CSV table of C-alpha atoms in Angstrom, one decimal:
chain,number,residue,atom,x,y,z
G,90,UNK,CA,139.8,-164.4,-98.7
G,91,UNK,CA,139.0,-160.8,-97.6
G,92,UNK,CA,136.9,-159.4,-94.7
G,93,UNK,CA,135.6,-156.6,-95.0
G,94,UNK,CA,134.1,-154.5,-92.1
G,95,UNK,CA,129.9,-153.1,-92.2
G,96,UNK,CA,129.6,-149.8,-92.6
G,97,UNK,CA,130.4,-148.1,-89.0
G,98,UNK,CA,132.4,-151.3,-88.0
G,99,UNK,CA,135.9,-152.0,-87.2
G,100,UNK,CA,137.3,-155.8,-87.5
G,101,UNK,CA,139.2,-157.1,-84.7
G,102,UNK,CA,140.6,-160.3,-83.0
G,103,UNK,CA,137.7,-162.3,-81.3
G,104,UNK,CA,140.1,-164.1,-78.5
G,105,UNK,CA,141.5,-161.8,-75.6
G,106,UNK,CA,144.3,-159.7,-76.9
G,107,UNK,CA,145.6,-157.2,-74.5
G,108,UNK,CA,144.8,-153.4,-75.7
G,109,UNK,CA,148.7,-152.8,-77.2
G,110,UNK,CA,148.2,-156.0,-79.3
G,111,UNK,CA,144.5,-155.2,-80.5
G,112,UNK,CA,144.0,-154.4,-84.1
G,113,UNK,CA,141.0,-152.7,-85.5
G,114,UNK,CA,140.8,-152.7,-89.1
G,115,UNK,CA,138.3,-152.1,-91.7
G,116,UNK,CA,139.3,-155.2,-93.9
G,117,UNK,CA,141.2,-157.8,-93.8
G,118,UNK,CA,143.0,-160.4,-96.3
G,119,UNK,CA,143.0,-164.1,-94.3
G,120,UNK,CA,144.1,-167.1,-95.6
G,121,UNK,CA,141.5,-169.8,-94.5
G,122,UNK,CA,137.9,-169.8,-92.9
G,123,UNK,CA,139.7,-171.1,-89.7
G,124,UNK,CA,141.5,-167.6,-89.9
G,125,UNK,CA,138.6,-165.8,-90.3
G,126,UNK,CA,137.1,-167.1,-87.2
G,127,UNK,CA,139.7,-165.8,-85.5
G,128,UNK,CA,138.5,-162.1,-86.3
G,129,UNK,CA,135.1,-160.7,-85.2
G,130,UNK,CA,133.2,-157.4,-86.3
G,131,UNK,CA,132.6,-154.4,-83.6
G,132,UNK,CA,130.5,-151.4,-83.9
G,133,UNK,CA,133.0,-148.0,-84.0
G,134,UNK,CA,131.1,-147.8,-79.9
G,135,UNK,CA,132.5,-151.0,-79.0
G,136,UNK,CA,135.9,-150.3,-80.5
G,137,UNK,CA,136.3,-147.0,-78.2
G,138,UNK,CA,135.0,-148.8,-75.3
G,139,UNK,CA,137.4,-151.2,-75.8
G,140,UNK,CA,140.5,-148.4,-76.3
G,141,UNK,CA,138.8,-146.8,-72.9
G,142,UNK,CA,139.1,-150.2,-70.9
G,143,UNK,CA,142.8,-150.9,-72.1
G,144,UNK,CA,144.0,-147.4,-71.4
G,145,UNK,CA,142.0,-147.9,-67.9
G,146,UNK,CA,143.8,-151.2,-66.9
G,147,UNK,CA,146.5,-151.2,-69.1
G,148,UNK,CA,147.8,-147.3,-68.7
G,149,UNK,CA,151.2,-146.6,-70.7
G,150,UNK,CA,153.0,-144.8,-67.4
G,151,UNK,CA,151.3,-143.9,-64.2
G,152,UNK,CA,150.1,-140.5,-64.1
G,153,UNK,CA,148.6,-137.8,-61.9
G,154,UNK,CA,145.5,-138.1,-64.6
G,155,UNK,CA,145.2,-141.9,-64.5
G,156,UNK,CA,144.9,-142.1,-60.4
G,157,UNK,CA,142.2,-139.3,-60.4
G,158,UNK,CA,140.2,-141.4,-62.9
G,159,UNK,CA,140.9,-144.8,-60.7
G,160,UNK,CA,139.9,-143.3,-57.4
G,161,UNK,CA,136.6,-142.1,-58.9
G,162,UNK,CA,135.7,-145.5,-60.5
G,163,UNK,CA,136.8,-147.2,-56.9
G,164,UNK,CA,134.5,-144.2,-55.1
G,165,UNK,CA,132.0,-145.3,-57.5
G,166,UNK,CA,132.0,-149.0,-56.6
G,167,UNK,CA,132.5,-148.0,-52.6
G,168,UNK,CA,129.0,-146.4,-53.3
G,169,UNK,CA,127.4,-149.3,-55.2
G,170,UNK,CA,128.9,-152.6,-54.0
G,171,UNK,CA,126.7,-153.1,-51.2
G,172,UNK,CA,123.5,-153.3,-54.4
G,173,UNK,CA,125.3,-156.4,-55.3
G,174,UNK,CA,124.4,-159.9,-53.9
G,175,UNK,CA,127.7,-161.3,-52.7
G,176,UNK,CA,128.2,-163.9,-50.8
G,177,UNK,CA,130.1,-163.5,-47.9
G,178,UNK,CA,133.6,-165.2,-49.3
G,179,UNK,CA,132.7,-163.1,-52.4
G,180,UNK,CA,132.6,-159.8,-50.0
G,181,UNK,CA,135.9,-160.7,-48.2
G,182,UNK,CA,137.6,-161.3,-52.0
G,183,UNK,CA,137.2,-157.8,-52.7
G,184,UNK,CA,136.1,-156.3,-49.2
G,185,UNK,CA,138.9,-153.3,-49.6
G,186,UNK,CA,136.5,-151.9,-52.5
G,187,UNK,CA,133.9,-151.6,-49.8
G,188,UNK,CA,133.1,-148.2,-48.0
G,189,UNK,CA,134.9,-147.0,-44.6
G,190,UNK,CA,133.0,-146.5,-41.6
G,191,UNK,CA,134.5,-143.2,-41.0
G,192,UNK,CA,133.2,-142.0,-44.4
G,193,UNK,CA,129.6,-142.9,-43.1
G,194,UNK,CA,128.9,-141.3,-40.8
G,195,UNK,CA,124.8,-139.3,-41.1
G,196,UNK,CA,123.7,-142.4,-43.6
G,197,UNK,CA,121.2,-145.0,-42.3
G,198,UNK,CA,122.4,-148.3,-41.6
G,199,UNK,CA,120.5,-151.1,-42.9
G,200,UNK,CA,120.6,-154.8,-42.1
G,201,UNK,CA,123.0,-156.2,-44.3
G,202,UNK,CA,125.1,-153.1,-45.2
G,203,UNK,CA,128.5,-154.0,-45.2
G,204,UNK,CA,131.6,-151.8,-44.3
G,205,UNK,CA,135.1,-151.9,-43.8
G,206,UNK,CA,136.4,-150.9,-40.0
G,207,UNK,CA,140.0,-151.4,-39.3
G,208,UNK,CA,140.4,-153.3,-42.3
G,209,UNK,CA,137.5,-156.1,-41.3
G,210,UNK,CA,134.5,-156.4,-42.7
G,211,UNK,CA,131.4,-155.3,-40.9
G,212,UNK,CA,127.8,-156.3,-41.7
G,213,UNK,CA,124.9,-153.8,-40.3
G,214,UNK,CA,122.7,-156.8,-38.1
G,215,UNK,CA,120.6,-153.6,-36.4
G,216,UNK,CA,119.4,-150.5,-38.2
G,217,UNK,CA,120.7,-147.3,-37.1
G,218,UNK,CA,122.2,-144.5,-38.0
G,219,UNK,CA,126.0,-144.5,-38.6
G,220,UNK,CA,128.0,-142.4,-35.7
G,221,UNK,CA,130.8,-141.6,-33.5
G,222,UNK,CA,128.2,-143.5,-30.7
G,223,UNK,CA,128.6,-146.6,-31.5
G,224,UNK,CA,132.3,-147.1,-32.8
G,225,UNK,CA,132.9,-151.2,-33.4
G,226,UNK,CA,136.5,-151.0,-31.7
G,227,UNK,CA,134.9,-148.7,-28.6
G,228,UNK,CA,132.0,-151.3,-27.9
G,229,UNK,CA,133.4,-154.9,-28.6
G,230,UNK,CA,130.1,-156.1,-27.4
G,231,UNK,CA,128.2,-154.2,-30.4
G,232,UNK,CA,129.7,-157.1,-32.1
G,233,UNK,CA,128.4,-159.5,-29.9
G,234,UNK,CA,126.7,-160.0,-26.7
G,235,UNK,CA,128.0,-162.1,-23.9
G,236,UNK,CA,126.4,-163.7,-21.7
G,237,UNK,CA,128.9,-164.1,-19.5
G,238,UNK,CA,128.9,-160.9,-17.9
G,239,UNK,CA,125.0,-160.4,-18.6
G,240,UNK,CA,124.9,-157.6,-20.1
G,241,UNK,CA,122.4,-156.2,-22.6
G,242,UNK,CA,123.2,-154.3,-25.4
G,243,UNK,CA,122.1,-153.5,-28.9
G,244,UNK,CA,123.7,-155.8,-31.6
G,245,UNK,CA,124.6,-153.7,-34.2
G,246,UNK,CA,127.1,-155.4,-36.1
G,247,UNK,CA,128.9,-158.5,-36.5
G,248,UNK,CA,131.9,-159.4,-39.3
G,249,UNK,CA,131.5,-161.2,-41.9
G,250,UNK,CA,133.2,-164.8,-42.1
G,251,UNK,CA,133.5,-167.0,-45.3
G,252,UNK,CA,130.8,-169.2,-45.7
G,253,UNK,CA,131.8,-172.9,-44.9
G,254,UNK,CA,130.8,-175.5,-47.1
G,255,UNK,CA,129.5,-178.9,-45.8
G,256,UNK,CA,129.8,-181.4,-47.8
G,257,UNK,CA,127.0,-184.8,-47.4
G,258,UNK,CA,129.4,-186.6,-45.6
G,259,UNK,CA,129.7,-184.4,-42.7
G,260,UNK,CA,126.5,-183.0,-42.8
G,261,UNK,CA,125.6,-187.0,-42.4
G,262,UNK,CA,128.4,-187.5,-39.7
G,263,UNK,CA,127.2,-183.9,-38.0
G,264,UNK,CA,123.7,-185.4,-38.0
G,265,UNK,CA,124.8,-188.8,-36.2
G,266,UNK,CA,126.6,-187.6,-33.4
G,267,UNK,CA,123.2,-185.1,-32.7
G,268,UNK,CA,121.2,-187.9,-32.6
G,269,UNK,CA,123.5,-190.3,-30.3
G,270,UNK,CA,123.5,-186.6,-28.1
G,271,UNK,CA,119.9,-186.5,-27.5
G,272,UNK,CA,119.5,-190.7,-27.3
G,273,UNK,CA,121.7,-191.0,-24.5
């Protein structure tokens, strides 16, 4: 049986093949249906976005070239994570793509931005401006007040722990022991 490729398209293997091992051919000579399933058709685009993507994460020796491109596509997600809804487990996963506070400094803080400061992550709690006036390592308390020493003080930060799932049973048992709390 022979495949042949539409005009402007490549044929190539539909399962994940690393880029070295991809072919991209314009027709092909299979033995059974089975084997033809095995193949899939991609615009000539999607074949040099695929060439692009291996050469990106699969380079053939590390060059000077290769870790200029890297550090602007990490740059570029250090400038877009925070548009993405991550959940705080999420966010720690991959929290050394997010931006440093040092490199912040003149932008406008917004509840919920989230930053990297001594490598932990930081979420924004009070708007402000980022500055060298209110460094997280210089004002512990700006991560949280005590009340201990009564001070007040402007919360403008706090870091940003993995969520902690619950499951029924102790959100049953949790429930219990509140209410034997406030019957006794």
């Amino acid at each position: 049986m022979i495949l042949q490729a539409s005009n402007g398209c490549f044929l190539t293997q539909s399962g994940e093949v690393s880029i070295k091992e991809r072919r991209f051919e314009k027709m092909m000579l299979v033995a059974s249906v089975e084997e033809a399933a095995l193949w899939k058709e991609v615009t000539e685009s999607e074949m040099n976005d695929m060439i692009e993507e291996g050469k990106l994460f699969y380079p053939n020796e590390l060059s000077y070239d290769f870790l200029s491109k890297l550090n602007s596509l990490v740059g570029t997600v250090s400038q877009d994570i925070n548009n993405l809804k991550l959940t705080n487990t999420q966010a720690l996963k991959v929290k050394r793509f997010f931006p440093e506070w040092a490199d912040l400094f003149g932008q406008k803080a917004e509840v919920g931005f989230k930053f990297r400061y001594n490598d932990v992550l930081l979420e924004v709690i009070t708007p402000h401006t980022f500055s060298t006036d209110n460094i997280p390592a210089q004002q512990p308390l700006l991560l949280s007040v005590s009340s201990e020493d009564n001070t007040e003080g402007t919360v403008y930060y706090q870091p940003v722990l993995p969520e902690v799932e619950v499951t029924a049973t102790e959100a049953l048992m949790t429930s219990d022991k509140e209410n034997e709390n406030t019957n006794d």
